[in-house]
XYZ file of C-alpha atoms in Angstrom:
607
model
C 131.249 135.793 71.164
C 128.246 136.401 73.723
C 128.561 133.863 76.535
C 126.455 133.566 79.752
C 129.090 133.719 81.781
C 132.573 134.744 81.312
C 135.474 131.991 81.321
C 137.338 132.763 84.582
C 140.865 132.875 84.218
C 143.541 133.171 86.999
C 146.749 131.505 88.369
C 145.693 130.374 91.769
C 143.483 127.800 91.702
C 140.298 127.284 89.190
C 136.729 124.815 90.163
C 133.754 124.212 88.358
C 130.989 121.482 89.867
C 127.545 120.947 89.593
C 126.645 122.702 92.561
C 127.900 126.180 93.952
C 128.269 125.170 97.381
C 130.604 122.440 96.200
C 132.591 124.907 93.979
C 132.928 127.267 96.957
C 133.974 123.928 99.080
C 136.681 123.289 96.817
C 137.824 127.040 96.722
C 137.764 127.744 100.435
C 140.072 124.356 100.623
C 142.600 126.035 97.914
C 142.166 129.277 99.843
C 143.464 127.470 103.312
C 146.724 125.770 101.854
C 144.756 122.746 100.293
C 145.621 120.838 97.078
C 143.384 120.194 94.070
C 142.655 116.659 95.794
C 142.064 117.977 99.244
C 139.616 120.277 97.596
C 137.902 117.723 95.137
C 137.352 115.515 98.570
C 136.087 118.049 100.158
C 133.777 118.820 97.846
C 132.405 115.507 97.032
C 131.328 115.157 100.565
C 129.512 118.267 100.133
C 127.679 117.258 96.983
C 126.236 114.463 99.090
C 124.668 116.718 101.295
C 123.346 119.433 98.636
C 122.643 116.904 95.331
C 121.265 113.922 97.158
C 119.182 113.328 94.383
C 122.478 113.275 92.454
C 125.005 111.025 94.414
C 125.306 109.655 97.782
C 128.271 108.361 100.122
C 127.405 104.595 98.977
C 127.495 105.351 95.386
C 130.336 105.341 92.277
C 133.211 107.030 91.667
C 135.482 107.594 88.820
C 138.222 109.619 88.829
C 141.028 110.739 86.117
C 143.654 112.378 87.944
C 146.941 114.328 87.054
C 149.336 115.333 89.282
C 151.681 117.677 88.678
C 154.854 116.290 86.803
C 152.873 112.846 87.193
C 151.543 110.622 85.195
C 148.012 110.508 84.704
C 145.762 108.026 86.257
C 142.175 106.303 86.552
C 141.153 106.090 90.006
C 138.215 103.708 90.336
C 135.612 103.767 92.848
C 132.955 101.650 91.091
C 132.465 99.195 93.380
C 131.343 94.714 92.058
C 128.434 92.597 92.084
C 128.557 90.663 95.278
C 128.942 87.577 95.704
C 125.935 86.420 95.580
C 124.369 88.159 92.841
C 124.146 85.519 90.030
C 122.564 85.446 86.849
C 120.523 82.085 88.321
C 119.413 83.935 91.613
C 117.509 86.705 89.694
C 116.193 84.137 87.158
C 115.051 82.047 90.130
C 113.002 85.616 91.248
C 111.161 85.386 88.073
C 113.057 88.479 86.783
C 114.245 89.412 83.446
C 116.164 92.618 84.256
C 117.750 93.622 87.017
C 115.586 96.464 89.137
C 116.123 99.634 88.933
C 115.876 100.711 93.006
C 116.030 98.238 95.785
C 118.921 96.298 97.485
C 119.105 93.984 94.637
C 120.349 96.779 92.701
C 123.201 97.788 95.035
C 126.999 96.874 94.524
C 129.339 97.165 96.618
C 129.718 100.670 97.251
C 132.676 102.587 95.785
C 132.402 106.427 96.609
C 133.918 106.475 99.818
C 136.518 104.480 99.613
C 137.498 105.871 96.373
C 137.783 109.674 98.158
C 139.918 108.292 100.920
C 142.199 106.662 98.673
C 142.555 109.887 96.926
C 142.883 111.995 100.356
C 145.486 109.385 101.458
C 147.265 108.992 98.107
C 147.373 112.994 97.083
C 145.868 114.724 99.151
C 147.946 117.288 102.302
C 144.492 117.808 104.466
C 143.732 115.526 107.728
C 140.630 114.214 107.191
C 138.976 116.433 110.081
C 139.230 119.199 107.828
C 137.827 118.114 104.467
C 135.036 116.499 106.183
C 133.895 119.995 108.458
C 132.040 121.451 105.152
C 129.554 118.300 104.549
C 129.030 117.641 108.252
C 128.306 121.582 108.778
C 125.329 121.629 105.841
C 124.222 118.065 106.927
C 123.990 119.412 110.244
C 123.111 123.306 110.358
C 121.239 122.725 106.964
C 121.501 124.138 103.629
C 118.500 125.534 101.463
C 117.920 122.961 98.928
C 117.784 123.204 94.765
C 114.176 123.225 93.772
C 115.264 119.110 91.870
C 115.364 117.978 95.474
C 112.119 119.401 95.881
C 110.893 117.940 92.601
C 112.353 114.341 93.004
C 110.795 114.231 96.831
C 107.261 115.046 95.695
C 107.682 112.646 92.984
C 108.634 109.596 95.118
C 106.346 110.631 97.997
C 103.595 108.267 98.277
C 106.479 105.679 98.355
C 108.469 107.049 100.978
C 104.763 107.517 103.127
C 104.283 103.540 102.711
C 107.390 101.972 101.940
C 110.357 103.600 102.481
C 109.682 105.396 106.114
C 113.250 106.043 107.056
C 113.548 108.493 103.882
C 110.993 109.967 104.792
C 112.400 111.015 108.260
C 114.761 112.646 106.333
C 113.628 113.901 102.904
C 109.615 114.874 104.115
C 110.621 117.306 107.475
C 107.204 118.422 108.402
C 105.232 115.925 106.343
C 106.161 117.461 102.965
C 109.020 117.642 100.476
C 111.976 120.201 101.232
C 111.670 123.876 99.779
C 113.832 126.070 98.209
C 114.859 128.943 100.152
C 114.290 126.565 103.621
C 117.017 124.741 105.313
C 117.113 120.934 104.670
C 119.205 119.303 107.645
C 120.180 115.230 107.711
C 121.430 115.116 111.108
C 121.999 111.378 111.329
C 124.973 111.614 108.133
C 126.656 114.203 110.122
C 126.210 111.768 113.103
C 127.814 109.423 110.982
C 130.491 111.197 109.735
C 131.346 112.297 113.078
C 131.305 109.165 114.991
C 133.263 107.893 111.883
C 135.942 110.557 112.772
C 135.904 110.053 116.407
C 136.749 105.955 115.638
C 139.691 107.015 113.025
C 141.549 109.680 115.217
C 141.438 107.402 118.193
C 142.789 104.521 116.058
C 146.511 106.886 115.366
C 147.297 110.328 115.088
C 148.545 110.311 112.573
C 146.915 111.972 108.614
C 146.876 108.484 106.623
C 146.517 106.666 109.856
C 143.219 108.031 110.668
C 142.459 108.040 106.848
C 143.248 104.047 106.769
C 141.183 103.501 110.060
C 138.011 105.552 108.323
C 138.255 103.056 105.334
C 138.513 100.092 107.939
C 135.011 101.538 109.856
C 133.448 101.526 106.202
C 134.090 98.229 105.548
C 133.918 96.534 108.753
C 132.686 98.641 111.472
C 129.288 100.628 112.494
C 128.709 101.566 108.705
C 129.358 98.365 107.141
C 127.207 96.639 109.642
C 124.312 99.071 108.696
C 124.502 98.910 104.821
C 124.715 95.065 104.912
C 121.473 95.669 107.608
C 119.268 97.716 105.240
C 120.496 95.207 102.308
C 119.072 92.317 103.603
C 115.720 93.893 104.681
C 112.971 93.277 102.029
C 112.118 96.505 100.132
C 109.564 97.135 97.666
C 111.633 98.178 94.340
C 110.800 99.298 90.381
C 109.068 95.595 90.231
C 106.469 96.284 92.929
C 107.697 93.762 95.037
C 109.605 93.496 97.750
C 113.364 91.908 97.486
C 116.213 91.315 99.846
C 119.420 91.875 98.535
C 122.627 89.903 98.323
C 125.199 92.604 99.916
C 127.395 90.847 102.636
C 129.559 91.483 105.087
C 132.258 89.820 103.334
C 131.520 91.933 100.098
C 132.121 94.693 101.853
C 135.236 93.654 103.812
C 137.085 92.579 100.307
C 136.846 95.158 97.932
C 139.212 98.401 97.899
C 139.113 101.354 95.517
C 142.396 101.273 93.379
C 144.226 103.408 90.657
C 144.247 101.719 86.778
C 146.025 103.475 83.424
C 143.384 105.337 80.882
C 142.862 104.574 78.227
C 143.865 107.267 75.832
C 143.747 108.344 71.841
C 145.678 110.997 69.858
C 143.591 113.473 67.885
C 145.396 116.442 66.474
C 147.637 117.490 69.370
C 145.523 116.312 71.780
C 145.572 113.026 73.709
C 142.155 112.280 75.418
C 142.014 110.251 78.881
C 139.282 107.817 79.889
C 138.656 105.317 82.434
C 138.891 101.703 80.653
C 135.539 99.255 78.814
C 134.227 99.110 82.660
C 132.746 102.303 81.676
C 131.505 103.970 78.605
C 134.618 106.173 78.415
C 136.263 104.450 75.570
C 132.903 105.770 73.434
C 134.338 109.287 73.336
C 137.539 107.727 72.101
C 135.774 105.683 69.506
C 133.646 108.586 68.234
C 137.214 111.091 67.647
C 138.433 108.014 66.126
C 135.004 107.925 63.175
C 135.701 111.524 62.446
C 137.025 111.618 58.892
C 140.110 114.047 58.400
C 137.973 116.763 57.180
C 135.092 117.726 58.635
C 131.848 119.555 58.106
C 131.330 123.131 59.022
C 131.354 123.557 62.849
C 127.252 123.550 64.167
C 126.041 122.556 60.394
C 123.237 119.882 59.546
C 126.063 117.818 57.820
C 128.259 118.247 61.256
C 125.408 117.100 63.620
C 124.486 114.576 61.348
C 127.754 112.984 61.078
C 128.436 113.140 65.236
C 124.781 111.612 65.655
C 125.509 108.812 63.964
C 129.310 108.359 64.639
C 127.696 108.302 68.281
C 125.222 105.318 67.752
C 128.133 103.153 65.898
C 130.334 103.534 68.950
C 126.950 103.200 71.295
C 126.269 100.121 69.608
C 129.838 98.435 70.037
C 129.276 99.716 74.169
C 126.359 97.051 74.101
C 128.269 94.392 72.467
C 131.953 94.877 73.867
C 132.272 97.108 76.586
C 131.892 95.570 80.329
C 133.937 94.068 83.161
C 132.886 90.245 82.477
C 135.040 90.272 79.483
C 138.114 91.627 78.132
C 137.215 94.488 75.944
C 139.003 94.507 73.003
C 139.765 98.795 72.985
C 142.568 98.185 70.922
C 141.190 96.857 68.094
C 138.003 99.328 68.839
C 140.213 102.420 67.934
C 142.479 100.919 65.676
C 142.295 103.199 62.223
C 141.512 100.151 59.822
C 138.061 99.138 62.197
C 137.573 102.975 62.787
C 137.897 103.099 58.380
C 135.550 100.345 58.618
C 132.821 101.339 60.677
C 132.990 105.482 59.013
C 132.151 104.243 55.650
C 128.737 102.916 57.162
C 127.842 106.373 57.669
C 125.695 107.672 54.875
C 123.648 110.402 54.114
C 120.067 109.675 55.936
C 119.846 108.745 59.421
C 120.348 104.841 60.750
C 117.097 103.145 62.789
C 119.204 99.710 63.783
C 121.778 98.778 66.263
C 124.798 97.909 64.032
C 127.970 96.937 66.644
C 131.043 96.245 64.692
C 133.324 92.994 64.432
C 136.926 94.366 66.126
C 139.388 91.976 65.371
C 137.000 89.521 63.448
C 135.192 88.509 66.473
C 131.525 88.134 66.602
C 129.434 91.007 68.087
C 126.811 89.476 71.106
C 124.080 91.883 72.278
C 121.371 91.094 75.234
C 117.707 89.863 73.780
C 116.133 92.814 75.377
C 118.383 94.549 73.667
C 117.742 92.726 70.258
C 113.861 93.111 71.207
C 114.045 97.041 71.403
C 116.363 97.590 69.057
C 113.715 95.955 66.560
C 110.770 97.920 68.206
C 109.727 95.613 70.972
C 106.781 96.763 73.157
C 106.727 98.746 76.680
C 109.446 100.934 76.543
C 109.135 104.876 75.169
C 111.822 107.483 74.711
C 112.461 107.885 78.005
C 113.240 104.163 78.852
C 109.811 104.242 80.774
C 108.174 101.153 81.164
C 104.113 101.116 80.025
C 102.176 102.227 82.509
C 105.111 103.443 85.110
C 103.584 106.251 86.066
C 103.923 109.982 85.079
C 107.729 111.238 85.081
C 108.717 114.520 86.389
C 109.891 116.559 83.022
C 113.470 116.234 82.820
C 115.290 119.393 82.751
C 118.858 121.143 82.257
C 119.840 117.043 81.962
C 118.843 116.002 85.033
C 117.011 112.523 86.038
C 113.877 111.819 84.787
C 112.356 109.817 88.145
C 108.616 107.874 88.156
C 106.246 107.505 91.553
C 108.541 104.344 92.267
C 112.128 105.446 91.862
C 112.533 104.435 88.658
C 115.932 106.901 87.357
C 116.882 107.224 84.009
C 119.945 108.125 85.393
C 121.742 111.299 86.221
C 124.897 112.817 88.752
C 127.491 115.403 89.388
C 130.667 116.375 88.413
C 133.766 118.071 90.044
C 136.876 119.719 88.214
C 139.562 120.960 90.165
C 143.196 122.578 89.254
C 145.139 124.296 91.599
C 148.087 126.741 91.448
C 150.916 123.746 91.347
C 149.628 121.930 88.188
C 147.415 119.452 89.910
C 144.159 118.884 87.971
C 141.672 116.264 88.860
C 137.742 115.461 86.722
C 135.604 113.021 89.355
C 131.667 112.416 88.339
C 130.556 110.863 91.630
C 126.727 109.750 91.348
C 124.570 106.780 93.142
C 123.169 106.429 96.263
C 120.596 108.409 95.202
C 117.489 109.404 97.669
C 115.658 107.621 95.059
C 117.626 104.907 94.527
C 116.817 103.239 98.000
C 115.683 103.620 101.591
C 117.779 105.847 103.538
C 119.880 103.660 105.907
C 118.498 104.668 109.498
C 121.385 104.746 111.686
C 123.672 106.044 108.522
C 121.331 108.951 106.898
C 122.352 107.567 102.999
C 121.023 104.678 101.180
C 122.644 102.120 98.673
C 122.934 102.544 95.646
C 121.752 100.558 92.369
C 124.422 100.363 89.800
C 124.090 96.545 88.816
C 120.468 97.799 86.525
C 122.970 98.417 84.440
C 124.063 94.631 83.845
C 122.284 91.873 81.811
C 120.492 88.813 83.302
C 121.627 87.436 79.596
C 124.643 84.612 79.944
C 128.283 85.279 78.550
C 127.637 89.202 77.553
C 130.864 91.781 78.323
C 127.933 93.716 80.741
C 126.515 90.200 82.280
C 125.993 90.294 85.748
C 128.750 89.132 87.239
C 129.809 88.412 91.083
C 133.071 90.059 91.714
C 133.119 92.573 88.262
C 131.882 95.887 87.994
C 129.289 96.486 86.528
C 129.125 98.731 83.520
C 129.301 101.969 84.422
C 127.508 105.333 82.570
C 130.228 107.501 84.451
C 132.876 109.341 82.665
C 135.267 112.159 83.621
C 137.568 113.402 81.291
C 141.155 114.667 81.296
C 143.267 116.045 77.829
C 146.471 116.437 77.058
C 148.216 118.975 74.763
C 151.585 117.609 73.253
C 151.542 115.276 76.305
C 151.150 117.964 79.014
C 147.504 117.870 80.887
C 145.648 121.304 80.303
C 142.036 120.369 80.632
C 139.549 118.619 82.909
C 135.792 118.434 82.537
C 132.594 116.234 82.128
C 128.789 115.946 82.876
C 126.231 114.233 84.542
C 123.397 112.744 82.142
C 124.061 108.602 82.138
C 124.012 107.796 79.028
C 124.010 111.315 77.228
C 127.707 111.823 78.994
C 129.953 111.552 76.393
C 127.941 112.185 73.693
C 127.766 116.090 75.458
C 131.255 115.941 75.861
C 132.429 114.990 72.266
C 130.333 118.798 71.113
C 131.911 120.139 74.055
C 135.496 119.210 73.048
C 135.123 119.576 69.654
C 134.004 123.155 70.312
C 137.318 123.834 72.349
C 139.500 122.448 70.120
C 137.726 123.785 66.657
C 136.564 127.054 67.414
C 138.198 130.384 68.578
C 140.387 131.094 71.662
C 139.047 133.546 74.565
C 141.529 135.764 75.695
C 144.696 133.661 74.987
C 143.206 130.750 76.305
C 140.501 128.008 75.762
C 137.148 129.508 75.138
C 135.711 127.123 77.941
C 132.036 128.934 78.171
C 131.703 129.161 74.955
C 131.701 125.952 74.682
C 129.619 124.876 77.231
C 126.295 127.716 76.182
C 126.640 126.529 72.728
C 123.681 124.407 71.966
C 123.574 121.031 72.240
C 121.892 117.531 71.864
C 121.522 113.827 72.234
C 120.514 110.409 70.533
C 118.672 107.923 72.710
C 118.878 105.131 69.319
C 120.877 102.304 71.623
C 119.456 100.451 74.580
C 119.333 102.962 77.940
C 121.367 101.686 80.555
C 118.689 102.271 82.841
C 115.686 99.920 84.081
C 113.537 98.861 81.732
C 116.133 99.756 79.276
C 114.037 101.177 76.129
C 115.355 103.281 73.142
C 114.352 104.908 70.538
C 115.709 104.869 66.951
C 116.780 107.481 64.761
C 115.439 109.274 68.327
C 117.400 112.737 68.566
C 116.487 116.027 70.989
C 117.606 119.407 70.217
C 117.567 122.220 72.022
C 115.295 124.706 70.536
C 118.231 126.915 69.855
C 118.984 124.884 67.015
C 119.088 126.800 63.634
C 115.818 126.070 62.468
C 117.382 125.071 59.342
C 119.689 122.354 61.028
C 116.644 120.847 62.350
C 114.640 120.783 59.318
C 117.794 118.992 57.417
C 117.770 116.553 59.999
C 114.419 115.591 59.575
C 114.755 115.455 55.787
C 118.103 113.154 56.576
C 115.085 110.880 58.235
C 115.922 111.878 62.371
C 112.985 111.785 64.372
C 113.746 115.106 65.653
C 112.247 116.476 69.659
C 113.036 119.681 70.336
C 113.591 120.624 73.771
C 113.723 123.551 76.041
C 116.676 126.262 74.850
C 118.812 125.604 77.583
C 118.510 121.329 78.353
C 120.758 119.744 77.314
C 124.341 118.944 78.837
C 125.735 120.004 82.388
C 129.117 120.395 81.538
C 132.067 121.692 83.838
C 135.601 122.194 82.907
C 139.158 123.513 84.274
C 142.214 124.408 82.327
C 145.362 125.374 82.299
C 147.869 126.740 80.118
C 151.532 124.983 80.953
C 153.426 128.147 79.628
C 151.826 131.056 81.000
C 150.064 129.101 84.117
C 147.076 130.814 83.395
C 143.930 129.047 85.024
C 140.849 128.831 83.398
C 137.219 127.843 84.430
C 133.653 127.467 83.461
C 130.569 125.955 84.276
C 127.211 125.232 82.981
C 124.110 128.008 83.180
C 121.508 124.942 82.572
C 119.260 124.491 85.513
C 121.218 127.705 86.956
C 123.139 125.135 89.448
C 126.358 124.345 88.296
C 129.530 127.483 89.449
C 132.298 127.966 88.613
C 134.764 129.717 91.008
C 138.721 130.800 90.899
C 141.354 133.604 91.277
């Protein structure tokens, strides 16, 4: 079939990431001796630098990593609520939801610990090395992908007025970064360097200097900084100015650290997630709704059926998944409660928010979420609150951002497998430029995963000090008879694994490409989304029975969705999904590769 690209295929090492300059990162690491995990670190340290709008060094981190002849793991680099967050000190504010920007959004940050534990852990590379490629674009400059552009002009008058140390960095000149200029950040590769010359004078030796950069994050210049810019007042998504509750004891007593997926069997294949902390378990739950046979591949019954095997396992996200409770994934994939929940699928489209009863327990959702699940006011399709300001137009998946910073969410992801067997999917996001000032003496701001948390009492998601908060991230790694072959995932928040489940059901149901996985194929073929289930994003809106299409949709599809009673968008031809993925086959040791053409960002790279 036509493609956009052609699925690479080699047997030396294989990348596909958001951004080229990443992909070539990760390649030119493979090239000099590297591993898949040297190369992934390097590369996420680049993706600071060139999708700032995307992720940032004080942001999340998951990980699902396989090393070769290992067993597969969940590395987790979503960092807790501090300490000090409670439920009672953001009532006492007068608020009902947690911001979406501002410090009293920010967890602990997770990203960079999360690398170094990977660098130390797997990783062959001193950390000199993997760090040269982010310091070398923060400092020489890189030209700059015309969403930087977009997202700076967008957020401008707030940087001019509020938020002056992004603007030092983001407005050069007065005026948002162009495309096709070079966009430097000088004080990160300060950082990064005065971060190196601390670690190699604390040992000589590879995970010595590693250990002693984690150390300077946590308790040195950095973590002095962060817990600096996270106590200053700052005017956030409520139009008034907060202090956070980041301390420096937050910082100084929470590590990255390595869990088991959670995993299900579908036909040969055994899918990998990262636990209820995340929304990973809803891909599981969706493969487990699928009845044995299904509808024709791309048909109105097909799309119908994943739409709204989607919003049951959406809906038991809001009432089950989270890190204040144990989530009861068990019971959530178990065939009789997957039986159960299938048969409420009928013929016309669902408009309510129907979590299920796993085990016999009682499903609890937030009252904003009860209030816009039954149509409550001030919230649209795009989770915008009323009168938030005009957002830029989403495109190719990426973050729909109002004048005051206000995301709906979006990221990057990474896939690496090298020559050896090593393969590694990482979807590092937060810390975005919008997301909060820009730390002065650091070049990065914090980031503002607890929005995604309820100010509601005794909820899985509650906000919670010491427990992540639940997270939209979610790499993916499969398994074919219980030997990893394939890596891959998206940014989008809450759209993630609703583009993955097309994307793996078009690997593993349509034709091969060359004796291996028709990768592309799979990513160009159109795509879509539901938005019927509370956004995790500030304010939190949805819309049901919601669904956008791209516009190269059958037209008949479309029309047989409306007449199923989906209130049907369409959107641009190529806009929805960002999907990368790696492969490889364990008997030949072919390689495989490909990336998404959306937004004409995302590379794919390999020999």
């Amino acid at each position: 079939m036509f493609t956009t690209r052609p699925t690479l295929q080699g047997t030396f090492g294989m990348v596909s990431s958001t951004h080229w300059l990443a992909s070539q990162t990760a390649m030119a690491v493979l090239e000099d001796g590297g591993n898949a995990f040297d190369a992934a670190v390097a590369a996420g340290f680049v993706l600071h630098v060139v999708e700032p709008h995307l992720n940032g060094p004080a942001g999340d981190l998951p990980v699902i990593l396989a090393p070769a002849g290992g067993e597969v793991r969940v590395l987790c680099g979503q960092g807790v609520a501090p300490a000090g967050a409670t439920i009672a000190h953001y009532r006492s504010l007068g608020l009902d939801l947690v911001p979406g920007t501002g410090p009293l959004a920010a967890a602990v940050p997770g990203a960079f610990d999360a690398w170094m534990l990977l660098l130390r852990d797997h990783g062959t590379k001193p950390l000199a090395d993997v760090l040269s490629y982010a310091i070398g674009y923060a400092e020489d400059g890189h030209p700059p992908v015309e969403r930087v552009r977009d997202t700076v002009e967008t957020v401008r008058e707030l940087f001019e007025t509020e938020w002056t140390s992004s603007a030092e960095v983001y407005l050069p000149g007065g005026r948002p970064p162009r495309p096709g200029e070079l966009l430097r950040n000088p004080a990160l590769a300060a950082t990064w360097r005065r971060l190196l010359s601390e670690a190699e004078a604390a040992g000589s030796g590879r995970a010595e200097q590693i250990e002693a950069a984690r150390g300077i994050w946590r308790t040195g210049f950095i973590a002095e900084a962060l817990v600096r810019q996270a106590q200053r007042p700052t005017m956030d998504t409520t139009g008034t100015r907060h202090a956070g509750t980041l301390t420096a004891e937050d910082l100084a007593s929470w590590s990255a650290g390595y869990e088991d997926p959670v995993t299900y069997d579908w036909r040969g294949w055994t899918l990998c997630k990262a636990g209820g902390w995340s929304q990973g378990p809803v891909l599981l739950q969706q493969l487990a709704l699928l009845p044995p046979e299904l509808p024709a591949y791309g048909s109105a019954e097909y799309v119908h059926m994943l739409i709204e095997g989607c919003k049951l396992a959406m809906a038991d996200r809001e009432a089950w998944y989270g890190d204040a409770a144990e989530v009861p994934v068990e019971a959530l994939l178990s065939p009789s409660y997957a039986a159960e929940r299938r048969a409420l699928i009928g013929e016309n489209a669902s408009r309510e928010l129907r979590p299920g009863s796993p085990g016999g327990r009682t499903p609890v959702v937030s009252a904003h979420a009860v209030s816009v699940a039954a149509g409550g006011p001030g919230t649209d399709a795009l989770g915008l609150a009323a009168g938030a300001g005009e957002p830029t137009v989403a495109k190719s998946g990426e973050a729909v951002v109002t004048p005051d910073g206000g995301t709906r969410g979006d990221t990057c992801h990474l896939d690496v497998v090298d020559r050896w067997g090593n393969m590694i999917a990482a979807t590092p996001s937060g810390g975005w430029l919008q997301s909060n000032p820009v730390v002065p003496e650091l070049g990065f701001p914090l980031g503002t995963r607890l929005q995604m948390t309820w100010l509601d009492e005794g909820l899985p998601s509650s906000l919670t000090p010491g427990r992540r908060p639940r997270t939209t991230l979610s790499p993916s790694l499969a398994l074919r008879d219980g030997i990893p072959v394939l890596a891959f995932g998206t940014p989008g928040g809450d759209q993630q694994d609703q583009w993955q489940m097309h994307f793996f059901l078009s690997v593993a149901l349509r034709s091969a490409v060359r004796g291996g996985l028709d990768l592309q194929g799979a990513i160009d073929a159109p795509n879509w989304h539901n938005d019927s289930f509370p956004s995790s994003f500030y304010p939190r809106g949805m819309t049901p029975a919601g669904v956008t299409v791209e516009s190269r949709t059958p037209p008949a599809v479309i029309d047989d969705l409306r007449r199923r009673g989906h209130d049907v968008t369409i959107g641009d031809p190529w806009s929805e999904g960002r999907l990368c993925a790696v492969a490889r086959d364990p008997e030949s040791g072919v390689l495989s590769a490909a990336a998404n053409p959306r937004g004409m960002q995302g590379y794919a790279v390999g020999r």
